[in-house]
Short mmCIF file of C-alpha atoms in Angstrom, two decimals:
data_model
loop_
_atom_site.label_atom_id
_atom_site.label_comp_id
_atom_site.label_asym_id
_atom_site.label_seq_id
_atom_site.Cartn_x
_atom_site.Cartn_y
_atom_site.Cartn_z
CA MET J 444 -24.33 -18.86 15.10
CA ARG J 445 -22.42 -20.04 12.05
CA LEU J 446 -22.95 -16.64 10.40
CA LEU J 447 -21.67 -14.84 13.50
CA GLU J 448 -18.65 -17.13 13.63
CA ARG J 449 -17.90 -16.42 9.99
CA MET J 450 -18.24 -12.69 10.54
CA ARG J 451 -15.87 -12.90 13.48
CA LYS J 452 -13.27 -14.65 11.37
CA ASP J 453 -13.78 -12.23 8.46
CA TRP J 454 -14.06 -9.16 10.65
CA PHE J 455 -11.66 -7.13 8.52
CA MET J 456 -13.67 -7.62 5.30
CA VAL J 457 -16.86 -6.80 7.21
CA GLY J 458 -15.11 -3.71 8.54
CA ILE J 459 -14.16 -2.59 5.03
CA VAL J 460 -17.78 -2.86 3.87
CA LEU J 461 -19.02 -0.94 6.91
CA ALA J 462 -16.33 1.72 6.51
CA ILE J 463 -17.27 2.33 2.87
CA ALA J 464 -20.99 2.33 3.68
CA GLY J 465 -20.44 4.77 6.53
CA ALA J 466 -18.38 7.06 4.29
CA LYS J 467 -21.12 7.01 1.67
CA LEU J 468 -23.88 7.79 4.16
CA GLU J 469 -22.07 10.64 5.94
CA PRO J 470 -18.78 11.61 4.24
CA SER J 471 -18.55 14.95 6.07
CA ILE J 472 -17.39 13.20 9.26
CA GLY J 473 -14.15 11.87 7.79
CA VAL J 474 -13.14 14.61 5.34
CA ASN J 475 -10.26 16.98 5.97
CA GLY J 476 -11.41 19.52 8.52
CA GLY J 477 -14.25 17.27 9.67
CA PRO J 478 -14.87 15.94 13.19
CA LEU J 479 -12.29 13.15 12.80
CA LYS J 480 -9.61 15.60 11.64
CA PRO J 481 -7.94 13.04 9.27
CA GLU J 482 -5.29 15.60 8.33
CA ILE J 483 -3.97 14.93 11.85
CA THR J 484 -5.42 11.61 12.97
CA VAL J 485 -4.65 9.79 9.70
CA SER J 486 -1.70 11.65 8.19
CA TYR J 487 0.21 11.64 11.46
CA ILE J 488 -1.31 9.55 14.27
CA ALA J 489 -2.59 6.57 12.25
CA VAL J 490 0.55 6.21 10.12
CA ALA J 491 2.79 6.69 13.17
CA THR J 492 0.78 4.05 15.06
CA ILE J 493 1.25 1.55 12.23
CA PHE J 494 5.01 2.02 12.16
CA PHE J 495 5.36 2.06 15.95
CA ASN J 496 3.43 -1.21 15.94
CA SER J 497 5.77 -2.56 13.24
CA GLY J 498 8.84 -1.46 15.18
CA LEU J 499 7.48 -3.09 18.31
CA SER J 500 6.71 -6.40 16.59
CA LEU J 501 9.67 -6.65 14.22
CA LYS J 502 12.78 -8.51 15.30
CA THR J 503 15.79 -6.22 14.90
CA GLU J 504 17.84 -8.89 13.17
CA GLU J 505 15.15 -9.21 10.48
CA LEU J 506 15.22 -5.46 9.82
CA THR J 507 19.03 -5.51 9.69
CA SER J 508 19.01 -8.34 7.15
CA ALA J 509 16.48 -6.40 5.07
CA LEU J 510 18.80 -3.40 4.88
CA VAL J 511 21.49 -5.39 3.08
CA HIS J 512 19.13 -7.13 0.62
CA LEU J 513 20.21 -4.79 -2.19
CA LYS J 514 18.80 -6.83 -5.09
CA LEU J 515 15.33 -6.87 -3.54
CA HIS J 516 15.35 -3.12 -2.91
CA LEU J 517 16.55 -2.33 -6.44
CA PHE J 518 13.84 -4.51 -7.96
CA ILE J 519 11.05 -2.83 -6.01
CA GLN J 520 12.25 0.75 -6.50
CA ILE J 521 13.01 0.38 -10.22
CA PHE J 522 9.67 -1.30 -10.86
CA THR J 523 7.74 1.31 -8.84
CA LEU J 524 9.43 4.51 -10.01
CA ALA J 525 10.61 3.59 -13.52
CA PHE J 526 8.89 0.57 -15.07
CA PHE J 527 5.42 1.42 -13.70
CA PRO J 528 5.18 5.03 -14.96
CA ALA J 529 6.85 4.22 -18.30
CA THR J 530 4.46 1.33 -18.96
CA ILE J 531 1.45 3.47 -18.05
CA TRP J 532 2.66 6.15 -20.48
CA LEU J 533 2.85 3.63 -23.32
CA PHE J 534 -0.59 2.27 -22.43
CA LEU J 535 -2.08 5.78 -22.41
CA GLN J 536 -0.85 6.37 -25.95
CA LEU J 537 -3.35 3.71 -27.00
CA LEU J 538 -6.12 4.99 -24.71
CA SER J 539 -5.73 8.55 -26.04
CA ILE J 540 -7.73 7.61 -29.15
CA THR J 541 -10.70 6.52 -27.02
CA PRO J 542 -13.52 8.83 -25.84
CA ILE J 543 -12.36 8.55 -22.21
CA ASN J 544 -12.02 11.94 -20.53
CA GLU J 545 -8.48 13.16 -21.26
CA TRP J 546 -7.98 14.55 -17.76
CA LEU J 547 -8.83 11.19 -16.23
CA LEU J 548 -6.17 9.68 -18.47
CA LYS J 549 -3.69 12.27 -17.24
CA GLY J 550 -4.74 11.26 -13.74
CA LEU J 551 -3.82 7.66 -14.53
CA GLN J 552 -0.35 8.86 -15.48
CA THR J 553 0.00 10.67 -12.16
CA VAL J 554 -0.88 7.38 -10.40
CA GLY J 555 2.04 5.73 -12.19
CA CYS J 556 4.40 8.46 -11.00
CA MET J 557 3.51 8.11 -7.33
CA PRO J 558 5.80 6.51 -4.71
CA PRO J 559 4.74 3.48 -2.65
CA PRO J 560 2.51 4.07 0.41
CA VAL J 561 3.85 4.00 3.94
CA SER J 562 1.18 1.73 5.40
CA SER J 563 -1.02 -0.54 3.24
CA ALA J 564 1.80 -2.56 1.60
CA VAL J 565 3.36 -3.21 5.01
CA ILE J 566 0.06 -4.32 6.56
CA LEU J 567 -0.84 -6.66 3.69
CA THR J 568 2.68 -8.16 3.65
CA LYS J 569 2.37 -8.69 7.39
CA ALA J 570 -1.07 -10.26 7.00
CA VAL J 571 0.25 -12.83 4.54
CA GLY J 572 3.33 -13.52 6.66
CA GLY J 573 5.81 -12.24 4.07
CA ASN J 574 9.04 -10.33 4.45
CA GLU J 575 7.71 -7.49 6.59
CA ALA J 576 11.16 -6.01 7.20
CA ALA J 577 11.70 -5.59 3.45
CA ALA J 578 8.21 -4.09 3.07
CA ILE J 579 8.90 -1.54 5.81
CA PHE J 580 12.28 -0.60 4.37
CA ASN J 581 11.02 -0.20 0.81
CA SER J 582 7.84 1.64 1.78
CA ALA J 583 9.83 4.16 3.80
CA PHE J 584 12.75 4.41 1.35
CA GLY J 585 10.42 4.62 -1.67
CA SER J 586 8.47 7.41 -0.02
CA PHE J 587 11.66 9.40 0.56
CA LEU J 588 12.74 8.81 -3.06
CA GLY J 589 9.29 9.88 -4.24
CA ILE J 590 9.67 13.29 -2.66
CA VAL J 591 12.31 14.05 -5.30
CA ILE J 592 11.50 11.64 -8.14
CA THR J 593 7.69 11.99 -8.34
CA PRO J 594 7.68 15.73 -9.21
CA LEU J 595 10.38 15.03 -11.84
CA LEU J 596 8.29 12.21 -13.32
CA LEU J 597 5.22 14.46 -13.42
CA LEU J 598 7.29 17.05 -15.25
CA LEU J 599 8.63 14.45 -17.68
CA PHE J 600 5.28 12.84 -18.55
CA LEU J 601 2.83 15.71 -18.08
CA GLY J 602 4.93 18.85 -18.42
CA SER J 603 3.81 20.37 -15.11
CA SER J 604 6.22 21.60 -12.49
CA SER J 605 6.34 23.77 -9.43
CA SER J 606 8.46 24.22 -6.37
CA VAL J 607 7.81 21.31 -4.04
CA PRO J 608 8.29 21.82 -0.28
CA PHE J 609 10.76 18.96 0.11
CA THR J 610 11.64 19.95 3.66
CA SER J 611 8.07 19.81 5.02
CA ILE J 612 7.24 16.52 3.27
CA PHE J 613 10.54 14.97 4.36
CA SER J 614 10.04 16.07 7.95
CA GLN J 615 6.51 14.60 7.99
CA LEU J 616 7.82 11.28 6.66
CA PHE J 617 10.61 11.31 9.22
CA MET J 618 8.25 12.00 12.10
CA THR J 619 5.52 9.53 11.05
CA VAL J 620 7.68 6.66 9.72
CA VAL J 621 11.27 6.70 10.95
CA VAL J 622 10.80 8.02 14.48
CA PRO J 623 7.89 5.70 15.45
CA LEU J 624 9.76 2.71 13.99
CA ILE J 625 12.87 3.53 16.02
CA ILE J 626 10.83 4.14 19.18
CA GLY J 627 9.05 0.81 18.65
CA GLN J 628 12.40 -0.96 18.33
CA ILE J 629 13.73 0.72 21.50
CA VAL J 630 10.61 -0.20 23.50
CA ARG J 631 10.84 -3.77 22.18
CA ARG J 632 14.33 -4.12 23.68
CA TYR J 633 12.92 -3.52 27.15
CA ILE J 634 9.77 -5.65 26.88
CA LYS J 635 10.97 -8.34 24.48
CA ASP J 636 10.32 -11.21 26.90
CA TRP J 637 6.81 -9.95 27.64
CA LEU J 638 6.01 -9.61 23.93
CA GLU J 639 7.20 -13.14 23.17
CA ARG J 640 5.23 -14.49 26.11
CA LYS J 641 1.95 -12.61 25.51
CA LYS J 642 2.14 -12.39 21.67
CA PRO J 643 -0.05 -9.29 21.20
CA PRO J 644 -2.22 -9.26 18.03
CA PHE J 645 -0.03 -6.83 16.09
CA GLY J 646 -1.67 -7.68 12.76
CA ALA J 647 -5.16 -7.02 14.08
CA ILE J 648 -4.08 -3.70 15.59
CA SER J 649 -2.57 -2.46 12.32
CA SER J 650 -5.63 -3.64 10.38
CA SER J 651 -7.95 -1.73 12.70
CA VAL J 652 -5.98 1.43 12.02
CA LEU J 653 -6.15 0.68 8.29
CA LEU J 654 -9.97 0.62 8.51
CA MET J 655 -9.84 4.22 9.67
CA ILE J 656 -7.62 5.12 6.72
CA ILE J 657 -10.06 3.39 4.33
CA TYR J 658 -13.01 5.22 5.87
CA THR J 659 -11.46 8.69 5.60
CA THR J 660 -10.21 7.96 2.07
CA PHE J 661 -13.73 7.11 0.89
CA CYS J 662 -15.09 10.14 2.74
CA ASP J 663 -12.83 12.33 0.61
CA THR J 664 -13.93 10.50 -2.54
CA PHE J 665 -17.68 10.71 -1.82
CA SER J 666 -17.56 14.32 -0.61
CA ASN J 667 -15.75 15.72 -3.65
CA PRO J 668 -18.44 17.65 -5.57
CA ASN J 669 -16.34 17.63 -8.73
CA ILE J 670 -16.46 13.86 -9.03
CA ASP J 671 -19.48 14.03 -11.30
CA LEU J 672 -18.31 12.13 -14.36
CA ASP J 673 -20.07 10.50 -17.23
CA LYS J 674 -20.71 6.87 -16.34
CA PHE J 675 -18.84 5.59 -19.37
CA SER J 676 -15.53 7.21 -18.41
CA LEU J 677 -15.90 6.33 -14.72
CA VAL J 678 -16.70 2.66 -15.37
CA LEU J 679 -13.81 2.34 -17.81
CA ILE J 680 -11.39 4.00 -15.39
CA LEU J 681 -12.49 1.61 -12.64
CA PHE J 682 -11.98 -1.36 -14.95
CA ILE J 683 -8.59 -0.05 -16.14
CA ILE J 684 -7.36 0.54 -12.58
CA PHE J 685 -8.21 -2.97 -11.41
CA SER J 686 -6.73 -4.39 -14.62
CA ILE J 687 -3.50 -2.45 -14.10
CA GLN J 688 -3.21 -3.63 -10.51
CA LEU J 689 -3.83 -7.27 -11.34
CA SER J 690 -1.50 -7.17 -14.36
CA PHE J 691 1.36 -5.60 -12.42
CA MET J 692 0.87 -7.95 -9.46
CA LEU J 693 1.09 -10.86 -11.90
CA LEU J 694 4.18 -9.38 -13.55
CA THR J 695 5.99 -8.92 -10.25
CA PHE J 696 5.01 -12.46 -9.26
CA ILE J 697 6.42 -13.88 -12.51
CA PHE J 698 9.64 -11.85 -12.34
CA SER J 699 10.31 -12.66 -8.67
CA THR J 700 9.59 -16.40 -8.86
CA ARG J 701 11.93 -17.28 -11.71
CA ASN J 702 14.38 -20.05 -10.86
CA ASN J 703 17.36 -17.69 -10.90
CA SER J 704 15.65 -14.72 -9.22
CA GLY J 705 17.24 -15.35 -5.82
CA PHE J 706 14.07 -14.28 -3.99
CA THR J 707 12.33 -16.35 -1.31
CA PRO J 708 8.53 -16.76 -1.22
CA ALA J 709 8.42 -14.24 1.64
CA ASP J 710 10.38 -11.79 -0.54
CA THR J 711 7.91 -12.28 -3.38
CA VAL J 712 5.01 -11.27 -1.12
CA ALA J 713 6.74 -8.00 -0.21
CA ILE J 714 7.60 -7.40 -3.89
CA ILE J 715 4.00 -7.92 -5.05
CA PHE J 716 2.56 -5.36 -2.64
CA CYS J 717 5.39 -2.80 -2.47
CA SER J 718 5.90 -2.65 -6.25
CA THR J 719 2.25 -2.13 -7.18
CA HIS J 720 0.85 0.06 -4.38
CA LYS J 721 0.77 3.84 -4.71
CA SER J 722 0.62 6.49 -2.00
CA LEU J 723 -2.46 8.65 -1.60
CA THR J 724 -1.02 10.33 1.50
CA LEU J 725 1.93 11.67 -0.48
CA GLY J 726 0.16 11.79 -3.83
CA ILE J 727 -2.72 14.16 -3.20
CA PRO J 728 -0.57 16.88 -1.54
CA MET J 729 1.93 16.61 -4.41
CA LEU J 730 -0.82 16.93 -7.03
CA LYS J 731 -2.22 19.96 -5.25
CA ILE J 732 1.24 21.53 -5.32
CA VAL J 733 2.33 20.55 -8.84
CA PHE J 734 -1.06 21.37 -10.38
CA ALA J 735 -1.86 24.31 -8.12
CA GLY J 736 -4.65 26.42 -9.63
CA HIS J 737 -5.28 23.94 -12.45
CA GLU J 738 -8.98 23.93 -13.37
CA HIS J 739 -8.96 20.16 -13.92
CA LEU J 740 -7.12 19.25 -10.71
CA SER J 741 -10.15 17.43 -9.30
CA LEU J 742 -10.45 15.23 -12.40
CA ILE J 743 -6.71 14.54 -12.40
CA SER J 744 -7.03 13.44 -8.78
CA VAL J 745 -9.89 10.98 -9.38
CA PRO J 746 -7.80 7.96 -10.54
CA LEU J 747 -5.55 8.23 -7.47
CA LEU J 748 -8.58 8.54 -5.18
CA ILE J 749 -9.89 5.34 -6.78
CA TYR J 750 -6.56 3.53 -6.96
CA HIS J 751 -5.77 3.84 -3.27
CA PRO J 752 -8.88 2.12 -1.85
CA ALA J 753 -8.90 -0.29 -4.81
CA GLN J 754 -5.39 -1.51 -4.00
CA ILE J 755 -6.38 -2.13 -0.39
CA LEU J 756 -9.58 -3.94 -1.36
CA LEU J 757 -7.87 -6.06 -4.01
CA GLY J 758 -4.93 -6.81 -1.75
CA SER J 759 -7.21 -7.84 1.11
CA VAL J 760 -9.21 -10.16 -1.13
CA LEU J 761 -6.02 -11.80 -2.44
CA VAL J 762 -4.40 -12.27 0.99
CA PRO J 763 -5.63 -15.86 1.50
CA THR J 764 -4.68 -16.86 -2.06
CA ILE J 765 -1.18 -15.42 -1.78
CA LYS J 766 -0.81 -16.92 1.69
CA SER J 767 -1.79 -20.36 0.40
CA TRP J 768 0.78 -20.11 -2.42
CA MET J 769 3.54 -18.92 -0.06
CA VAL J 770 3.01 -21.74 2.43
CA SER J 771 2.93 -24.44 -0.26
CA ARG J 772 5.99 -22.95 -1.97
CA GLN J 773 7.93 -22.85 1.30
CA LYS J 774 7.06 -26.48 2.02
CA LYS J 775 8.27 -27.47 -1.45
CA LEU J 776 11.55 -25.59 -1.00
CA LEU J 777 12.08 -27.18 2.39
CA GLN J 778 11.54 -30.63 0.90
CA THR J 779 13.95 -29.95 -1.95
CA GLY J 780 16.52 -28.19 0.22
CA GLY J 781 15.98 -24.79 -1.41
CA PRO J 782 17.10 -21.56 0.28
CA LEU J 783 14.60 -19.89 2.56
CA ALA J 784 14.65 -16.71 4.58
CA ASN J 785 12.07 -14.87 6.66
CA LEU J 786 9.80 -17.88 6.32
CA ASN J 787 6.88 -16.89 8.43
CA ASN J 788 5.80 -13.82 10.28
CA PRO J 789 4.11 -15.10 13.47
CA GLU J 790 2.02 -11.97 13.75
CA GLY J 791 0.86 -12.40 10.17
CA LEU J 792 -0.12 -16.00 10.91
CA GLU J 793 -1.98 -14.93 14.01
CA TYR J 794 -3.72 -12.21 12.02
CA LEU J 795 -4.82 -14.71 9.41
CA SER J 796 -6.11 -17.13 12.02
CA ILE J 797 -8.34 -14.32 13.26
CA LYS J 798 -9.33 -12.97 9.89
CA PHE J 799 -9.65 -16.00 7.69
CA GLY J 800 -9.83 -18.85 10.15
CA HIS J 801 -6.74 -20.51 8.61
#
């Protein structure tokens, strides 16, 4: 009984393990063109569901306050689309003398050039109880910026360029991010009292959708016949990716918690996830366009295919730790009279009570 109770509380982690195991056993189900049709169900329906859910659960005044938090937005966007790729480039200058496959190293650079995702950073910020409004704004805004900036960064660092269908990518982002968010906000206006009375499990709903994204992502990874690398390069790339994520999460934490930073603990949570997460949904199509016909495209894509599930796994594991820090920090600021904003996300707290038993 105790084991079942623990599994119920940690259902999301159990779901991640089952999703990965299922993808490994039968990847053909969740690949593009497979029975699940992830090119539709994930790229459009799943992402739209997440942002409709966010629009439905987010208080309009919180989103409005996030729009005017210019310093927070500048920090996240500069870190994601300038500091991140530049630092990776410097790091790769050192790695270039190692026997690691050179195309995998180029793939690491493409990871650095990618915009933030439009789902995972928002869900993890929500799970912790951080500034969800800021996470939504920066995930959406960063994705729009990435449509223009990412191809330019790829050209700058890798010397590859091609005509990118800005219109089609922009329209997809608009339809799967902006429109569902607006619809969610409109619906919320009419059922606000019911939502506050019933308190639907918004966090659990978004996390369930994320499990589908994880499953289809690993299906793509396991079904790619070209991912047949020497173990040395693959193990090192795995280690490097996790090291990069942890290092950048620590850097953003240090920068955003300085005494004169002006950021609240809830802001820091959004910064940690939004600044370090990279988009697979936007990234893979862009790589296929920018490196169209390139014989090493599959190898270049490997680091991004690894980075995406790795950031979700690492973020999920760190949720209780970050949550514990945020709560203790908020209590300390309240006791000392420090400024606080967006203290707690009720849905995030509810999610954690289900997931971690806190």
